[in-house]
PDB file of C-alpha atoms in Angstrom:
ATOM      1  CA  MET A   1     164.235  26.962 -80.688  1.00 54.00           C
ATOM      2  CA  ALA A   2     160.992  28.731 -81.256  1.00 59.00           C
ATOM      3  CA  ILE A   3     157.950  28.087 -83.382  1.00 54.00           C
ATOM      4  CA  GLY A   4     154.766  30.016 -84.143  1.00 54.00           C
ATOM      5  CA  SER A   5     151.481  29.457 -85.958  1.00 51.00           C
ATOM      6  CA  LEU A   6     148.903  31.616 -87.708  1.00 50.00           C
ATOM      7  CA  CYS A   7     145.596  31.070 -89.459  1.00 43.00           C
ATOM      8  CA  ALA A   8     143.992  33.357 -92.038  1.00 38.00           C
ATOM      9  CA  LEU A   9     142.589  35.991 -89.667  1.00 34.00           C
ATOM     10  CA  VAL A  10     144.882  37.749 -87.208  1.00 34.00           C
ATOM     11  CA  ALA A  11     145.205  41.092 -85.417  1.00 33.00           C
ATOM     12  CA  CYS A  12     147.890  43.717 -85.989  1.00 34.00           C
ATOM     13  CA  THR A  13     150.873  44.101 -83.683  1.00 35.00           C
ATOM     14  CA  GLY A  14     152.896  47.100 -82.502  1.00 38.00           C
ATOM     15  CA  MET A  15     154.705  49.554 -84.745  1.00 37.00           C
ATOM     16  CA  GLN A  16     158.190  48.616 -85.905  1.00 45.00           C
ATOM     17  CA  PRO A  17     160.112  49.674 -88.997  1.00 46.00           C
ATOM     18  CA  GLN A  18     160.983  46.830 -91.321  1.00 61.00           C
ATOM     19  CA  ARG A  19     164.653  46.417 -92.180  1.00 66.00           C
ATOM     20  CA  SER A  20     165.982  45.646 -95.636  1.00 78.00           C
ATOM     21  CA  PHE A  21     166.958  42.024 -96.243  1.00 76.00           C
ATOM     22  CA  THR A  22     170.665  41.568 -97.033  1.00 79.00           C
ATOM     23  CA  GLY A  23     171.081  37.854 -96.343  1.00 86.00           C
ATOM     24  CA  THR A  24     170.281  34.592 -98.093  1.00 93.00           C
ATOM     25  CA  ALA A  25     166.960  32.811 -98.531  1.00 95.00           C
ATOM     26  CA  GLU A  26     166.300  29.318 -99.838  1.00 97.00           C
ATOM     27  CA  ASP A  27     163.182  27.513-100.983  1.00 98.00           C
ATOM     28  CA  ARG A  28     163.097  24.253 -98.994  1.00 98.00           C
ATOM     29  CA  THR A  29     159.694  23.037-100.188  1.00 98.00           C
ATOM     30  CA  ALA A  30     161.098  19.976-101.970  1.00 98.00           C
ATOM     31  CA  GLU A  31     162.929  18.901 -98.795  1.00 97.00           C
ATOM     32  CA  ALA A  32     159.829  19.287 -96.603  1.00 98.00           C
ATOM     33  CA  LEU A  33     157.225  17.856 -98.962  1.00 98.00           C
ATOM     34  CA  GLY A  34     158.007  14.178 -98.344  1.00 97.00           C
ATOM     35  CA  ALA A  35     157.709  14.376 -94.559  1.00 98.00           C
ATOM     36  CA  VAL A  36     154.580  16.522 -94.691  1.00 98.00           C
ATOM     37  CA  ASN A  37     152.893  14.233 -97.212  1.00 99.00           C
ATOM     38  CA  GLU A  38     153.879  11.122 -95.245  1.00 98.00           C
ATOM     39  CA  LEU A  39     152.258  12.678 -92.182  1.00 98.00           C
ATOM     40  CA  ARG A  40     149.115  13.584 -94.132  1.00 98.00           C
ATOM     41  CA  ALA A  41     148.894  10.091 -95.664  1.00 98.00           C
ATOM     42  CA  SER A  42     149.063   8.541 -92.182  1.00 98.00           C
ATOM     43  CA  LYS A  43     145.910  10.515 -91.358  1.00 98.00           C
ATOM     44  CA  GLY A  44     144.114   9.614 -94.603  1.00 98.00           C
ATOM     45  CA  LEU A  45     144.601  13.082 -96.098  1.00 98.00           C
ATOM     46  CA  PRO A  46     145.582  13.882 -99.688  1.00 98.00           C
ATOM     47  CA  ALA A  47     149.119  14.893-100.562  1.00 98.00           C
ATOM     48  CA  LEU A  48     150.152  18.511-100.949  1.00 99.00           C
ATOM     49  CA  ALA A  49     151.999  19.848-103.982  1.00 98.00           C
ATOM     50  CA  ALA A  50     154.609  22.570-104.231  1.00 98.00           C
ATOM     51  CA  ALA A  51     153.019  25.694-105.669  1.00 98.00           C
ATOM     52  CA  GLN A  52     154.719  28.893-106.777  1.00 98.00           C
ATOM     53  CA  PRO A  53     152.459  31.251-104.761  1.00 98.00           C
ATOM     54  CA  THR A  54     152.946  29.397-101.461  1.00 98.00           C
ATOM     55  CA  ARG A  55     156.669  29.089-102.124  1.00 98.00           C
ATOM     56  CA  ALA A  56     156.941  32.832-102.815  1.00 97.00           C
ATOM     57  CA  ALA A  57     154.941  33.701 -99.689  1.00 97.00           C
ATOM     58  CA  ALA A  58     157.145  31.446 -97.529  1.00 98.00           C
ATOM     59  CA  LEU A  59     160.321  33.002 -98.961  1.00 97.00           C
ATOM     60  CA  ASP A  60     158.976  36.495 -98.333  1.00 94.00           C
ATOM     61  CA  GLN A  61     158.053  35.748 -94.717  1.00 96.00           C
ATOM     62  CA  ALA A  62     161.375  34.035 -93.962  1.00 97.00           C
ATOM     63  CA  ARG A  63     163.214  37.064 -95.387  1.00 94.00           C
ATOM     64  CA  ARG A  64     161.103  39.505 -93.362  1.00 92.00           C
ATOM     65  CA  MET A  65     161.806  37.664 -90.111  1.00 94.00           C
ATOM     66  CA  ALA A  66     165.548  37.314 -90.796  1.00 94.00           C
ATOM     67  CA  ALA A  67     165.892  40.983 -91.738  1.00 91.00           C
ATOM     68  CA  ASN A  68     164.153  42.055 -88.528  1.00 90.00           C
ATOM     69  CA  GLY A  69     165.707  39.393 -86.298  1.00 91.00           C
ATOM     70  CA  GLN A  70     162.266  38.455 -84.994  1.00 88.00           C
ATOM     71  CA  MET A  71     160.110  35.380 -85.299  1.00 85.00           C
ATOM     72  CA  LYS A  72     156.740  37.044 -85.851  1.00 87.00           C
ATOM     73  CA  HIS A  73     153.879  36.652 -88.270  1.00 88.00           C
ATOM     74  CA  LEU A  74     153.286  40.396 -88.387  1.00 77.00           C
ATOM     75  CA  MET A  75     155.999  43.044 -88.526  1.00 76.00           C
ATOM     76  CA  GLY A  76     154.283  46.184 -87.324  1.00 72.00           C
ATOM     77  CA  LEU A  77     151.097  48.161 -87.427  1.00 70.00           C
ATOM     78  CA  GLY A  78     149.297  47.769 -90.715  1.00 74.00           C
ATOM     79  CA  ASP A  79     150.918  44.438 -91.556  1.00 79.00           C
ATOM     80  CA  SER A  80     148.308  41.883 -92.583  1.00 88.00           C
ATOM     81  CA  PHE A  81     148.523  38.153 -93.174  1.00 91.00           C
ATOM     82  CA  GLY A  82     145.650  38.312 -95.660  1.00 92.00           C
ATOM     83  CA  ALA A  83     147.260  41.168 -97.589  1.00 91.00           C
ATOM     84  CA  ARG A  84     150.572  39.285 -97.763  1.00 92.00           C
ATOM     85  CA  MET A  85     148.836  36.184 -99.078  1.00 95.00           C
ATOM     86  CA  ARG A  86     146.856  38.164-101.659  1.00 94.00           C
ATOM     87  CA  ALA A  87     150.036  39.958-102.805  1.00 92.00           C
ATOM     88  CA  ALA A  88     151.659  36.550-103.431  1.00 94.00           C
ATOM     89  CA  ASN A  89     148.495  35.219-105.152  1.00 97.00           C
ATOM     90  CA  VAL A  90     148.010  32.609-102.425  1.00 98.00           C
ATOM     91  CA  PRO A  91     144.368  31.466-102.325  1.00 96.00           C
ATOM     92  CA  LEU A  92     142.630  31.921 -98.978  1.00 94.00           C
ATOM     93  CA  PRO A  93     142.049  30.328 -96.591  1.00 95.00           C
ATOM     94  CA  ALA A  94     145.708  29.776 -95.871  1.00 97.00           C
ATOM     95  CA  ALA A  95     147.880  29.032 -92.860  1.00 97.00           C
ATOM     96  CA  GLU A  96     151.430  29.915 -91.894  1.00 98.00           C
ATOM     97  CA  ASN A  97     153.828  28.150 -89.547  1.00 98.00           C
ATOM     98  CA  ILE A  98     157.031  29.885 -88.495  1.00 98.00           C
ATOM     99  CA  ALA A  99     160.115  28.748 -86.612  1.00 98.00           C
ATOM    100  CA  ALA A 100     163.595  29.987 -85.769  1.00 98.00           C
ATOM    101  CA  GLY A 101     166.870  28.389 -84.827  1.00 97.00           C
ATOM    102  CA  GLN A 102     166.542  24.978 -86.488  1.00 97.00           C
ATOM    103  CA  GLN A 103     169.585  24.291 -88.668  1.00 96.00           C
ATOM    104  CA  ALA A 104     167.927  21.826 -91.077  1.00 98.00           C
ATOM    105  CA  THR A 105     164.604  21.446 -92.860  1.00 98.00           C
ATOM    106  CA  ASP A 106     163.776  18.164 -91.139  1.00 97.00           C
ATOM    107  CA  ALA A 107     164.345  19.772 -87.724  1.00 98.00           C
ATOM    108  CA  ALA A 108     161.946  22.617 -88.550  1.00 98.00           C
ATOM    109  CA  VAL A 109     159.300  20.167 -89.821  1.00 98.00           C
ATOM    110  CA  LYS A 110     159.713  17.974 -86.717  1.00 98.00           C
ATOM    111  CA  ALA A 111     159.281  21.032 -84.477  1.00 98.00           C
ATOM    112  CA  TRP A 112     156.033  21.917 -86.264  1.00 98.00           C
ATOM    113  CA  ILE A 113     154.786  18.327 -86.022  1.00 98.00           C
ATOM    114  CA  ALA A 114     155.490  18.329 -82.268  1.00 98.00           C
ATOM    115  CA  SER A 115     153.345  21.444 -81.775  1.00 97.00           C
ATOM    116  CA  PRO A 116     149.566  20.814 -81.747  1.00 97.00           C
ATOM    117  CA  ARG A 117     148.712  24.149 -83.407  1.00 96.00           C
ATOM    118  CA  HIS A 118     151.267  23.715 -86.181  1.00 97.00           C
ATOM    119  CA  LEU A 119     150.251  20.114 -86.671  1.00 98.00           C
ATOM    120  CA  GLU A 120     146.645  21.259 -87.070  1.00 98.00           C
ATOM    121  CA  ASN A 121     147.730  23.622 -89.854  1.00 98.00           C
ATOM    122  CA  MET A 122     149.716  20.878 -91.604  1.00 98.00           C
ATOM    123  CA  LEU A 123     146.732  18.528 -91.458  1.00 98.00           C
ATOM    124  CA  GLY A 124     144.244  21.052 -92.832  1.00 98.00           C
ATOM    125  CA  PRO A 125     142.010  18.889 -95.034  1.00 97.00           C
ATOM    126  CA  SER A 126     141.283  21.654 -97.550  1.00 96.00           C
ATOM    127  CA  TYR A 127     144.927  22.500 -98.204  1.00 98.00           C
ATOM    128  CA  THR A 128     146.523  21.338-101.451  1.00 98.00           C
ATOM    129  CA  ALA A 129     149.607  23.560-101.752  1.00 98.00           C
ATOM    130  CA  LEU A 130     152.780  23.973 -99.706  1.00 99.00           C
ATOM    131  CA  GLY A 131     155.740  26.330 -99.570  1.00 99.00           C
ATOM    132  CA  VAL A 132     158.653  26.162 -97.107  1.00 99.00           C
ATOM    133  CA  ALA A 133     161.623  28.522 -96.896  1.00 98.00           C
ATOM    134  CA  VAL A 134     164.524  29.489 -94.662  1.00 98.00           C
ATOM    135  CA  ALA A 135     166.386  32.793 -94.513  1.00 97.00           C
ATOM    136  CA  ARG A 136     169.459  34.055 -92.707  1.00 95.00           C
ATOM    137  CA  ASP A 137     170.618  37.662 -92.434  1.00 90.00           C
ATOM    138  CA  PRO A 138     173.845  39.067 -90.973  1.00 90.00           C
ATOM    139  CA  ALA A 139     171.709  41.689 -89.186  1.00 82.00           C
ATOM    140  CA  SER A 140     170.156  38.883 -87.116  1.00 82.00           C
ATOM    141  CA  GLY A 141     173.340  36.908 -86.507  1.00 88.00           C
ATOM    142  CA  ASN A 142     172.594  34.548 -89.426  1.00 92.00           C
ATOM    143  CA  ARG A 143     170.038  32.724 -87.278  1.00 95.00           C
ATOM    144  CA  PRO A 144     167.784  30.592 -89.511  1.00 98.00           C
ATOM    145  CA  TYR A 145     164.176  31.796 -89.759  1.00 98.00           C
ATOM    146  CA  TRP A 146     161.672  29.349 -91.238  1.00 98.00           C
ATOM    147  CA  ALA A 147     158.259  29.840 -92.829  1.00 98.00           C
ATOM    148  CA  MET A 148     155.722  27.309 -94.082  1.00 99.00           C
ATOM    149  CA  VAL A 149     152.653  28.419 -96.039  1.00 98.00           C
ATOM    150  CA  LEU A 150     149.732  26.089 -96.778  1.00 99.00           C
ATOM    151  CA  SER A 151     146.760  26.910 -98.999  1.00 98.00           C
ATOM    152  CA  ARG A 152     144.241  25.578-101.473  1.00 95.00           C
TER     153      ARG A 152
END
């Protein structure tokens, strides 16, 4: 199982055409919120709330990864984390955690918690909003691709 992390500023990656999404995507924010807020409370940090922009951005990223069969923050030359967040009306700064292969929300959250870089994103003291999504696409063997977006 793989995981990946990204903060607000990143570089572009190689050129690849994006495929159309033909699978299923689900908002899993409600399932993840309890564990994330319990973690934050244990560190003296305020709780996060589900927010439509972060939820939409997480759904979009999960779909993009599933359609392309790749766990990547950026899907080709010209792709931009900042532009994606602005398009979804997500306030910056923001962070994104990604994962692939976990069959359940709690497994994806546990994988992020076990990774220092992902944990750092989840414990960002300025973040107030959370979105978590999973997507599967027949083009990628229905492997689950996860995205978490945190923002103000």
